[in-house]
PDB file of C-alpha atoms in Angstrom:
ATOM      1  CA  MET A  12      -7.828   1.885   4.649  1.00 94.00           C
ATOM      2  CA  ASN A  13     -10.344   3.047   7.245  1.00 96.00           C
ATOM      3  CA  VAL A  14      -9.758   6.199   8.916  1.00 97.00           C
ATOM      4  CA  ALA A  15     -11.595   7.286  11.942  1.00 98.00           C
ATOM      5  CA  HIS A  16     -11.485  10.318  14.352  1.00 97.00           C
ATOM      6  CA  HIS A  17     -13.141   8.955  17.452  1.00 96.00           C
ATOM      7  CA  PRO A  18     -12.578   5.577  19.081  1.00 96.00           C
ATOM      8  CA  GLU A  19     -16.269   4.636  18.928  1.00 95.00           C
ATOM      9  CA  GLU A  20     -16.073   4.808  14.969  1.00 96.00           C
ATOM     10  CA  LEU A  21     -13.838   1.570  14.914  1.00 94.00           C
ATOM     11  CA  ALA A  22     -15.175  -1.856  15.668  1.00 85.00           C
ATOM     12  CA  ALA A  23     -13.810  -3.039  19.165  1.00 79.00           C
ATOM     13  CA  ASP A  24     -12.364  -6.207  17.674  1.00 86.00           C
ATOM     14  CA  GLU A  25      -8.961  -7.383  18.688  1.00 94.00           C
ATOM     15  CA  CYS A  26      -6.228  -5.324  17.000  1.00 96.00           C
ATOM     16  CA  VAL A  27      -2.530  -4.375  17.211  1.00 97.00           C
ATOM     17  CA  ALA A  28      -2.195  -0.619  17.947  1.00 98.00           C
ATOM     18  CA  ALA A  29       0.903   1.119  16.629  1.00 98.00           C
ATOM     19  CA  ILE A  30       1.063   4.513  18.336  1.00 97.00           C
ATOM     20  CA  GLY A  31       2.975   7.677  17.299  1.00 95.00           C
ATOM     21  CA  SER A  32       3.168  10.873  15.443  1.00 94.00           C
ATOM     22  CA  TYR A  33       4.426   9.213  12.186  1.00 96.00           C
ATOM     23  CA  ASP A  34       5.521  12.606  10.795  1.00 96.00           C
ATOM     24  CA  GLY A  35       7.061  11.632   7.414  1.00 97.00           C
ATOM     25  CA  VAL A  36       6.451   7.858   7.884  1.00 98.00           C
ATOM     26  CA  HIS A  37      10.289   7.339   7.808  1.00 98.00           C
ATOM     27  CA  ARG A  38      12.325   4.155   7.997  1.00 98.00           C
ATOM     28  CA  GLY A  39      11.994   3.977  11.783  1.00 97.00           C
ATOM     29  CA  HIS A  40       8.260   4.474  11.619  1.00 98.00           C
ATOM     30  CA  ARG A  41       8.083   1.622   9.107  1.00 98.00           C
ATOM     31  CA  ARG A  42       9.961  -0.715  11.261  1.00 97.00           C
ATOM     32  CA  VAL A  43       7.335  -0.059  13.970  1.00 98.00           C
ATOM     33  CA  LEU A  44       4.610  -0.888  11.348  1.00 98.00           C
ATOM     34  CA  GLU A  45       6.413  -4.131  10.214  1.00 97.00           C
ATOM     35  CA  THR A  46       6.655  -5.325  13.839  1.00 97.00           C
ATOM     36  CA  ALA A  47       2.784  -4.514  14.299  1.00 97.00           C
ATOM     37  CA  ARG A  48       1.929  -6.447  11.188  1.00 96.00           C
ATOM     38  CA  ALA A  49       4.086  -9.473  12.310  1.00 97.00           C
ATOM     39  CA  ALA A  50       1.885  -9.651  15.547  1.00 95.00           C
ATOM     40  CA  GLY A  51      -0.960 -11.301  13.439  1.00 92.00           C
ATOM     41  CA  ALA A  52      -3.913  -9.199  14.168  1.00 92.00           C
ATOM     42  CA  PRO A  53      -5.301  -6.214  12.123  1.00 95.00           C
ATOM     43  CA  VAL A  54      -3.062  -3.097  12.617  1.00 96.00           C
ATOM     44  CA  THR A  55      -4.618   0.227  13.828  1.00 97.00           C
ATOM     45  CA  VAL A  56      -2.379   3.047  13.896  1.00 98.00           C
ATOM     46  CA  VAL A  57      -3.129   5.683  16.597  1.00 98.00           C
ATOM     47  CA  THR A  58      -1.667   9.025  15.459  1.00 97.00           C
ATOM     48  CA  PHE A  59      -2.300  12.569  16.611  1.00 96.00           C
ATOM     49  CA  TRP A  60      -3.271  15.757  14.844  1.00 95.00           C
ATOM     50  CA  PRO A  61      -2.333  18.598  15.226  1.00 93.00           C
ATOM     51  CA  HIS A  62       1.191  17.574  15.956  1.00 90.00           C
ATOM     52  CA  PRO A  63       1.567  17.579  19.807  1.00 88.00           C
ATOM     53  CA  ARG A  64       4.480  19.820  19.662  1.00 83.00           C
ATOM     54  CA  LEU A  65       2.442  22.544  17.991  1.00 85.00           C
ATOM     55  CA  VAL A  66      -0.177  22.251  20.538  1.00 86.00           C
ATOM     56  CA  LEU A  67       2.358  22.501  23.404  1.00 82.00           C
ATOM     57  CA  ARG A  68       3.727  25.568  21.605  1.00 75.00           C
ATOM     58  CA  ASN A  69       6.941  24.080  20.585  1.00 79.00           C
ATOM     59  CA  ARG A  70       7.880  25.123  17.036  1.00 82.00           C
ATOM     60  CA  VAL A  71       8.162  22.226  14.605  1.00 87.00           C
ATOM     61  CA  GLU A  72       8.225  22.163  10.838  1.00 95.00           C
ATOM     62  CA  LEU A  73       6.337  19.179   9.674  1.00 96.00           C
ATOM     63  CA  LEU A  74       7.600  16.796   6.906  1.00 97.00           C
ATOM     64  CA  SER A  75       3.941  15.873   5.802  1.00 96.00           C
ATOM     65  CA  PRO A  76       0.523  17.027   6.293  1.00 96.00           C
ATOM     66  CA  LEU A  77      -2.087  14.754   7.685  1.00 96.00           C
ATOM     67  CA  GLU A  78      -3.567  13.910   4.295  1.00 97.00           C
ATOM     68  CA  ARG A  79      -0.087  12.733   2.954  1.00 98.00           C
ATOM     69  CA  ARG A  80       0.596  10.959   6.345  1.00 98.00           C
ATOM     70  CA  LEU A  81      -2.484   8.819   5.798  1.00 98.00           C
ATOM     71  CA  GLU A  82      -1.503   8.053   2.218  1.00 98.00           C
ATOM     72  CA  LEU A  83       1.961   6.888   3.321  1.00 98.00           C
ATOM     73  CA  LEU A  84       0.416   4.761   6.177  1.00 98.00           C
ATOM     74  CA  GLU A  85      -1.824   3.069   3.689  1.00 97.00           C
ATOM     75  CA  GLU A  86       1.152   2.365   1.279  1.00 96.00           C
ATOM     76  CA  ALA A  87       2.713   0.760   4.228  1.00 95.00           C
ATOM     77  CA  GLY A  88      -0.044  -1.791   4.706  1.00 93.00           C
ATOM     78  CA  VAL A  89      -1.972  -0.310   7.715  1.00 96.00           C
ATOM     79  CA  ASP A  90      -5.559  -1.549   8.129  1.00 93.00           C
ATOM     80  CA  GLU A  91      -7.030   1.330   9.808  1.00 97.00           C
ATOM     81  CA  VAL A  92      -6.063   4.697  11.422  1.00 98.00           C
ATOM     82  CA  LEU A  93      -7.363   6.509  14.408  1.00 98.00           C
ATOM     83  CA  VAL A  94      -6.628  10.175  14.194  1.00 98.00           C
ATOM     84  CA  VAL A  95      -6.795  11.502  17.708  1.00 97.00           C
ATOM     85  CA  GLU A  96      -7.335  15.248  18.048  1.00 96.00           C
ATOM     86  CA  PHE A  97      -4.426  16.566  20.100  1.00 94.00           C
ATOM     87  CA  THR A  98      -5.481  19.252  22.554  1.00 93.00           C
ATOM     88  CA  SER A  99      -3.986  20.663  25.782  1.00 91.00           C
ATOM     89  CA  GLU A 100      -6.841  18.820  27.647  1.00 93.00           C
ATOM     90  CA  LEU A 101      -5.546  15.539  26.096  1.00 92.00           C
ATOM     91  CA  ALA A 102      -1.885  16.387  27.027  1.00 90.00           C
ATOM     92  CA  ALA A 103      -3.059  16.836  30.666  1.00 92.00           C
ATOM     93  CA  ARG A 104      -4.840  13.421  30.713  1.00 94.00           C
ATOM     94  CA  GLU A 105      -3.488  10.669  32.970  1.00 96.00           C
ATOM     95  CA  PRO A 106      -1.785   7.973  31.035  1.00 96.00           C
ATOM     96  CA  ALA A 107      -4.085   5.235  32.367  1.00 97.00           C
ATOM     97  CA  GLU A 108      -7.131   7.345  31.340  1.00 97.00           C
ATOM     98  CA  PHE A 109      -5.856   7.580  27.813  1.00 96.00           C
ATOM     99  CA  ALA A 110      -5.386   3.787  27.661  1.00 97.00           C
ATOM    100  CA  ASP A 111      -8.887   3.105  28.985  1.00 96.00           C
ATOM    101  CA  SER A 112     -10.648   5.675  26.724  1.00 95.00           C
ATOM    102  CA  VAL A 113      -8.742   5.069  23.549  1.00 96.00           C
ATOM    103  CA  LEU A 114      -6.717   1.980  23.517  1.00 97.00           C
ATOM    104  CA  ARG A 115      -9.111  -0.369  25.175  1.00 96.00           C
ATOM    105  CA  GLN A 116     -12.151   1.069  23.368  1.00 96.00           C
ATOM    106  CA  ILE A 117     -10.532   0.108  20.012  1.00 97.00           C
ATOM    107  CA  GLY A 118      -9.861  -3.452  21.123  1.00 96.00           C
ATOM    108  CA  ALA A 119      -6.037  -3.069  21.370  1.00 97.00           C
ATOM    109  CA  LYS A 120      -4.430  -6.115  22.905  1.00 96.00           C
ATOM    110  CA  VAL A 121      -0.910  -5.753  21.502  1.00 98.00           C
ATOM    111  CA  ILE A 122       0.761  -2.226  21.546  1.00 98.00           C
ATOM    112  CA  VAL A 123       3.730  -1.617  19.334  1.00 98.00           C
ATOM    113  CA  VAL A 124       5.778   1.628  19.969  1.00 98.00           C
ATOM    114  CA  GLY A 125       9.231   3.000  19.697  1.00 96.00           C
ATOM    115  CA  GLU A 126      11.479   2.418  22.696  1.00 94.00           C
ATOM    116  CA  SER A 127      11.443   6.099  23.502  1.00 92.00           C
ATOM    117  CA  PHE A 128       7.628   6.503  23.343  1.00 94.00           C
ATOM    118  CA  ARG A 129       6.016   8.643  26.054  1.00 94.00           C
ATOM    119  CA  PHE A 130       2.491   9.809  26.545  1.00 93.00           C
ATOM    120  CA  GLY A 131       0.002  11.396  28.948  1.00 92.00           C
ATOM    121  CA  ARG A 132       0.485  14.091  31.511  1.00 92.00           C
ATOM    122  CA  ALA A 133       3.982  15.157  32.114  1.00 89.00           C
ATOM    123  CA  ALA A 134       4.996  12.415  29.629  1.00 90.00           C
ATOM    124  CA  ALA A 135       4.464   9.853  32.512  1.00 93.00           C
ATOM    125  CA  GLY A 136       3.171   7.108  30.373  1.00 96.00           C
ATOM    126  CA  ASP A 137       5.712   4.612  28.863  1.00 96.00           C
ATOM    127  CA  PRO A 138       5.809   0.988  27.703  1.00 97.00           C
ATOM    128  CA  ALA A 139       6.337  -0.163  31.214  1.00 97.00           C
ATOM    129  CA  LEU A 140       3.177   1.518  32.323  1.00 97.00           C
ATOM    130  CA  LEU A 141       1.262  -0.052  29.541  1.00 97.00           C
ATOM    131  CA  ARG A 142       2.429  -3.620  30.505  1.00 98.00           C
ATOM    132  CA  ARG A 143       1.365  -2.976  34.036  1.00 97.00           C
ATOM    133  CA  LEU A 144      -2.179  -1.967  32.516  1.00 97.00           C
ATOM    134  CA  GLY A 145      -2.234  -5.410  30.987  1.00 97.00           C
ATOM    135  CA  PHE A 146      -1.300  -4.774  27.513  1.00 98.00           C
ATOM    136  CA  ASP A 147       1.160  -6.896  25.488  1.00 98.00           C
ATOM    137  CA  VAL A 148       3.683  -4.225  24.649  1.00 98.00           C
ATOM    138  CA  ARG A 149       6.381  -4.588  22.025  1.00 98.00           C
ATOM    139  CA  THR A 150       9.033  -1.830  21.717  1.00 98.00           C
ATOM    140  CA  VAL A 151      11.048  -1.295  18.599  1.00 98.00           C
ATOM    141  CA  PRO A 152      14.618  -0.286  18.907  1.00 96.00           C
ATOM    142  CA  THR A 153      15.392   3.247  17.386  1.00 93.00           C
ATOM    143  CA  LEU A 154      17.197   3.041  14.053  1.00 95.00           C
ATOM    144  CA  GLU A 155      20.543   4.897  14.524  1.00 96.00           C
ATOM    145  CA  GLY A 156      20.352   8.280  13.208  1.00 96.00           C
ATOM    146  CA  VAL A 157      16.784   7.901  11.834  1.00 97.00           C
ATOM    147  CA  SER A 158      14.294  10.524  13.158  1.00 96.00           C
ATOM    148  CA  SER A 159      12.087  13.267  11.934  1.00 96.00           C
ATOM    149  CA  THR A 160      14.271  15.797  13.684  1.00 95.00           C
ATOM    150  CA  ASN A 161      17.258  14.563  11.565  1.00 98.00           C
ATOM    151  CA  VAL A 162      15.255  14.565   8.339  1.00 98.00           C
ATOM    152  CA  ARG A 163      14.381  18.202   8.994  1.00 98.00           C
ATOM    153  CA  SER A 164      17.971  19.194   9.651  1.00 98.00           C
ATOM    154  CA  LEU A 165      19.082  17.589   6.273  1.00 98.00           C
ATOM    155  CA  LEU A 166      16.354  19.399   4.394  1.00 98.00           C
ATOM    156  CA  ARG A 167      17.371  22.737   5.866  1.00 98.00           C
ATOM    157  CA  GLU A 168      20.758  22.072   4.468  1.00 98.00           C
ATOM    158  CA  GLY A 169      19.406  21.112   1.048  1.00 98.00           C
ATOM    159  CA  ASP A 170      20.707  17.595   1.483  1.00 98.00           C
ATOM    160  CA  VAL A 171      17.608  15.708  -0.065  1.00 98.00           C
ATOM    161  CA  VAL A 172      19.823  12.649  -0.764  1.00 98.00           C
ATOM    162  CA  GLY A 173      20.661  12.302   2.778  1.00 98.00           C
ATOM    163  CA  ALA A 174      17.032  12.920   3.854  1.00 98.00           C
ATOM    164  CA  ALA A 175      15.896  10.191   1.388  1.00 98.00           C
ATOM    165  CA  ARG A 176      18.267   7.649   3.084  1.00 98.00           C
ATOM    166  CA  LEU A 177      16.390   8.274   6.439  1.00 98.00           C
ATOM    167  CA  LEU A 178      12.960   8.396   4.886  1.00 98.00           C
ATOM    168  CA  GLY A 179      13.493   5.319   2.569  1.00 98.00           C
ATOM    169  CA  ARG A 180      12.094   7.454  -0.224  1.00 98.00           C
ATOM    170  CA  PRO A 181      12.620  10.929  -1.601  1.00 98.00           C
ATOM    171  CA  PRO A 182      11.554  13.867   0.503  1.00 98.00           C
ATOM    172  CA  GLU A 183       8.546  15.912  -0.661  1.00 98.00           C
ATOM    173  CA  VAL A 184       7.161  19.485  -0.758  1.00 98.00           C
ATOM    174  CA  GLU A 185       3.533  19.938  -1.550  1.00 98.00           C
ATOM    175  CA  GLY A 186       0.882  22.486  -1.928  1.00 97.00           C
ATOM    176  CA  THR A 187      -1.965  23.748  -4.126  1.00 98.00           C
ATOM    177  CA  VAL A 188      -1.086  25.268  -7.409  1.00 97.00           C
ATOM    178  CA  VAL A 189      -1.952  28.928  -7.381  1.00 96.00           C
ATOM    179  CA  LEU A 190      -1.481  31.844  -9.886  1.00 89.00           C
ATOM    180  CA  GLY A 191       2.152  33.059  -9.942  1.00 74.00           C
ATOM    181  CA  ASP A 192       4.145  35.608 -11.890  1.00 65.00           C
ATOM    182  CA  GLN A 193       3.878  33.557 -15.082  1.00 63.00           C
ATOM    183  CA  ARG A 194       7.404  34.313 -16.153  1.00 65.00           C
ATOM    184  CA  GLY A 195       8.316  30.707 -16.725  1.00 63.00           C
ATOM    185  CA  GLY A 196       5.888  30.523 -19.695  1.00 62.00           C
ATOM    186  CA  THR A 197       7.437  33.467 -21.341  1.00 70.00           C
ATOM    187  CA  LEU A 198      10.837  31.991 -21.038  1.00 85.00           C
ATOM    188  CA  GLY A 199       9.717  28.655 -22.564  1.00 90.00           C
ATOM    189  CA  TYR A 200       9.599  26.703 -19.170  1.00 95.00           C
ATOM    190  CA  PRO A 201       6.165  27.085 -17.592  1.00 95.00           C
ATOM    191  CA  THR A 202       6.051  26.418 -13.874  1.00 96.00           C
ATOM    192  CA  ALA A 203       3.444  25.581 -11.280  1.00 97.00           C
ATOM    193  CA  ASN A 204       3.498  27.941  -8.221  1.00 96.00           C
ATOM    194  CA  LEU A 205       2.811  26.146  -5.057  1.00 97.00           C
ATOM    195  CA  ASP A 206       1.052  27.487  -1.974  1.00 97.00           C
ATOM    196  CA  VAL A 207       2.541  25.383   0.637  1.00 97.00           C
ATOM    197  CA  PRO A 208       0.823  25.007   4.095  1.00 94.00           C
ATOM    198  CA  ALA A 209       2.593  27.243   6.594  1.00 91.00           C
ATOM    199  CA  GLU A 210       3.391  24.308   9.042  1.00 92.00           C
ATOM    200  CA  LEU A 211       5.370  22.280   6.437  1.00 96.00           C
ATOM    201  CA  ILE A 212       9.217  22.478   6.207  1.00 97.00           C
ATOM    202  CA  VAL A 213      10.614  23.644   2.888  1.00 97.00           C
ATOM    203  CA  PRO A 214      14.216  22.708   1.962  1.00 98.00           C
ATOM    204  CA  ALA A 215      17.046  25.107   1.531  1.00 98.00           C
ATOM    205  CA  TYR A 216      16.721  27.453  -1.320  1.00 98.00           C
ATOM    206  CA  GLY A 217      18.179  26.234  -4.580  1.00 98.00           C
ATOM    207  CA  ILE A 218      17.246  24.398  -7.820  1.00 98.00           C
ATOM    208  CA  TYR A 219      16.285  20.737  -7.506  1.00 98.00           C
ATOM    209  CA  ALA A 220      15.774  17.715  -9.756  1.00 98.00           C
ATOM    210  CA  GLY A 221      12.598  15.778  -8.881  1.00 98.00           C
ATOM    211  CA  SER A 222       9.212  14.655 -10.129  1.00 98.00           C
ATOM    212  CA  ALA A 223       5.449  15.206  -9.800  1.00 98.00           C
ATOM    213  CA  LEU A 224       2.512  13.598 -11.456  1.00 98.00           C
ATOM    214  CA  GLY A 225       4.784  10.895 -12.997  1.00 97.00           C
ATOM    215  CA  HIS A 226       6.777  13.581 -14.812  1.00 98.00           C
ATOM    216  CA  ARG A 227      10.297  14.712 -14.001  1.00 98.00           C
ATOM    217  CA  ALA A 228      10.409  18.123 -12.631  1.00 98.00           C
ATOM    218  CA  ALA A 229      13.065  20.930 -12.306  1.00 98.00           C
ATOM    219  CA  ILE A 230      12.090  22.783  -9.085  1.00 98.00           C
ATOM    220  CA  SER A 231      12.961  26.261  -7.994  1.00 97.00           C
ATOM    221  CA  ILE A 232      12.752  26.932  -4.365  1.00 98.00           C
ATOM    222  CA  GLY A 233      13.574  30.564  -3.333  1.00 96.00           C
ATOM    223  CA  VAL A 234      13.006  34.165  -4.198  1.00 93.00           C
ATOM    224  CA  ASN A 235      13.808  34.575  -7.851  1.00 86.00           C
ATOM    225  CA  PRO A 236      16.895  36.735  -7.302  1.00 84.00           C
ATOM    226  CA  HIS A 237      17.256  37.399 -10.963  1.00 75.00           C
ATOM    227  CA  TYR A 238      14.143  39.369 -10.727  1.00 75.00           C
ATOM    228  CA  GLY A 239      14.668  40.977  -7.417  1.00 75.00           C
ATOM    229  CA  GLY A 240      12.132  38.844  -5.563  1.00 76.00           C
ATOM    230  CA  ASP A 241      11.715  38.771  -1.807  1.00 73.00           C
ATOM    231  CA  GLU A 242       8.944  36.406  -1.474  1.00 89.00           C
ATOM    232  CA  ARG A 243       9.560  32.640  -1.225  1.00 93.00           C
ATOM    233  CA  ARG A 244       8.310  30.618  -4.197  1.00 95.00           C
ATOM    234  CA  ILE A 245       8.196  26.916  -4.842  1.00 97.00           C
ATOM    235  CA  GLU A 246       7.908  26.436  -8.550  1.00 97.00           C
ATOM    236  CA  PRO A 247       8.307  23.066 -10.321  1.00 98.00           C
ATOM    237  CA  HIS A 248       8.588  22.861 -14.015  1.00 97.00           C
ATOM    238  CA  LEU A 249       7.052  19.392 -15.213  1.00 98.00           C
ATOM    239  CA  LEU A 250       8.977  18.151 -18.061  1.00 98.00           C
ATOM    240  CA  ASP A 251       6.917  16.995 -21.186  1.00 97.00           C
ATOM    241  CA  PHE A 252       3.697  17.877 -19.363  1.00 97.00           C
ATOM    242  CA  GLU A 253       0.702  19.690 -20.841  1.00 93.00           C
ATOM    243  CA  GLY A 254      -2.316  20.723 -19.030  1.00 93.00           C
ATOM    244  CA  ASP A 255      -3.899  23.031 -16.366  1.00 94.00           C
ATOM    245  CA  LEU A 256      -2.779  22.546 -12.825  1.00 96.00           C
ATOM    246  CA  TYR A 257      -4.478  25.447 -11.196  1.00 96.00           C
ATOM    247  CA  GLY A 258      -6.302  24.608  -8.067  1.00 97.00           C
ATOM    248  CA  ARG A 259      -4.779  21.062  -7.975  1.00 97.00           C
ATOM    249  CA  ARG A 260      -2.816  19.472  -5.006  1.00 98.00           C
ATOM    250  CA  LEU A 261       0.673  18.682  -6.143  1.00 98.00           C
ATOM    251  CA  VAL A 262       3.049  16.425  -4.255  1.00 98.00           C
ATOM    252  CA  VAL A 263       6.657  17.015  -5.521  1.00 98.00           C
ATOM    253  CA  GLU A 264       9.510  14.637  -4.886  1.00 98.00           C
ATOM    254  CA  LEU A 265      12.908  16.045  -4.486  1.00 98.00           C
ATOM    255  CA  TRP A 266      15.832  13.911  -5.850  1.00 98.00           C
ATOM    256  CA  ARG A 267      18.894  16.110  -5.990  1.00 98.00           C
ATOM    257  CA  ARG A 268      19.860  19.671  -5.386  1.00 98.00           C
ATOM    258  CA  LEU A 269      21.248  20.927  -8.546  1.00 98.00           C
ATOM    259  CA  ARG A 270      22.625  24.362  -7.558  1.00 98.00           C
ATOM    260  CA  GLU A 271      22.031  27.572  -5.520  1.00 97.00           C
ATOM    261  CA  GLU A 272      19.632  30.019  -6.951  1.00 95.00           C
ATOM    262  CA  ARG A 273      21.275  33.277  -8.206  1.00 93.00           C
ATOM    263  CA  ALA A 274      20.858  36.356 -10.496  1.00 92.00           C
ATOM    264  CA  PHE A 275      22.224  36.408 -13.967  1.00 93.00           C
ATOM    265  CA  SER A 276      23.828  39.005 -16.130  1.00 93.00           C
ATOM    266  CA  SER A 277      21.023  38.691 -18.726  1.00 94.00           C
ATOM    267  CA  GLU A 278      17.774  36.783 -19.494  1.00 92.00           C
ATOM    268  CA  ASP A 279      19.486  34.787 -22.167  1.00 95.00           C
ATOM    269  CA  GLU A 280      22.072  33.529 -19.634  1.00 96.00           C
ATOM    270  CA  LEU A 281      19.158  32.690 -17.270  1.00 95.00           C
ATOM    271  CA  VAL A 282      17.382  30.678 -20.039  1.00 95.00           C
ATOM    272  CA  ALA A 283      20.673  28.835 -20.878  1.00 97.00           C
ATOM    273  CA  GLN A 284      20.993  27.809 -17.278  1.00 97.00           C
ATOM    274  CA  ILE A 285      17.405  26.751 -16.970  1.00 97.00           C
ATOM    275  CA  ARG A 286      18.054  24.534 -20.052  1.00 97.00           C
ATOM    276  CA  ARG A 287      21.144  23.014 -18.305  1.00 98.00           C
ATOM    277  CA  ASP A 288      18.963  22.429 -15.252  1.00 98.00           C
ATOM    278  CA  VAL A 289      16.361  20.567 -17.320  1.00 98.00           C
ATOM    279  CA  GLU A 290      19.050  18.354 -18.835  1.00 98.00           C
ATOM    280  CA  GLU A 291      20.434  17.582 -15.497  1.00 98.00           C
ATOM    281  CA  THR A 292      16.863  16.736 -14.289  1.00 98.00           C
ATOM    282  CA  ARG A 293      16.375  14.319 -17.126  1.00 98.00           C
ATOM    283  CA  ALA A 294      19.595  12.559 -16.147  1.00 98.00           C
ATOM    284  CA  ALA A 295      18.973  12.500 -12.275  1.00 98.00           C
ATOM    285  CA  GLU A 296      18.378   9.267 -10.354  1.00 98.00           C
ATOM    286  CA  ARG A 297      15.592   8.788  -7.954  1.00 98.00           C
ATOM    287  CA  PRO A 298      17.119   8.239  -4.488  1.00 97.00           C
ATOM    288  CA  THR A 299      15.809   5.584  -1.917  1.00 86.00           C
TER     289      THR A 299
END
């Protein structure tokens, strides 16, 4: 999949442009992409980074960073992606100017967007305006209940199974493996300590079953209350894995929330509970 950051980097051949933020690439996003592919010409996704809401100083916890978004778009069969840098200047641009400087320049003839799509200064641009500008515009109805906002709400509640139904795949948490307290190894269950980008959402504290690197994983999200911790940690224990993960980017799927985190009366009780968590992880089913 070809990825560009400026319109002139793409050949101005006829294409179908699918425009949106695509945070999480959920089922609704994939319906837009399916409609775009059905139009017949190569599909170019036009997306924005940073997320527009961040630039406009509205708080948002992202479901996926740009790197992961691009991977998911490639898995969805997209031919090329134009990542438009979203700035306050871009937000103030008139919709027709954006259409001329971006959409026409990449050869877009057909535009596919969700029915609620808005763009340009004061969100004045919409599908009707694009039609008046001469584009063949195809709007895709919103899937009831499916939105990045609703996925975030479910994750804040720890409902990763519900989030998976909206995403069409398990939700994820990702980060770079950094040095942690290294307690897990002394307990017989070594964990990878993830440094998660600050803009990404992290689900409710608790213990989860999931997977990473093709291995099932028991994942602790929280502050390690048994040891009196107060700093949030995301620590997956990869079952049947041997190797050094330090410095690696790790994408962890979350399949099921097993329990809340808590302190135990002894370390032996803690280890016994971890053993049960691992067995539940072995039996967990991957949601879709």
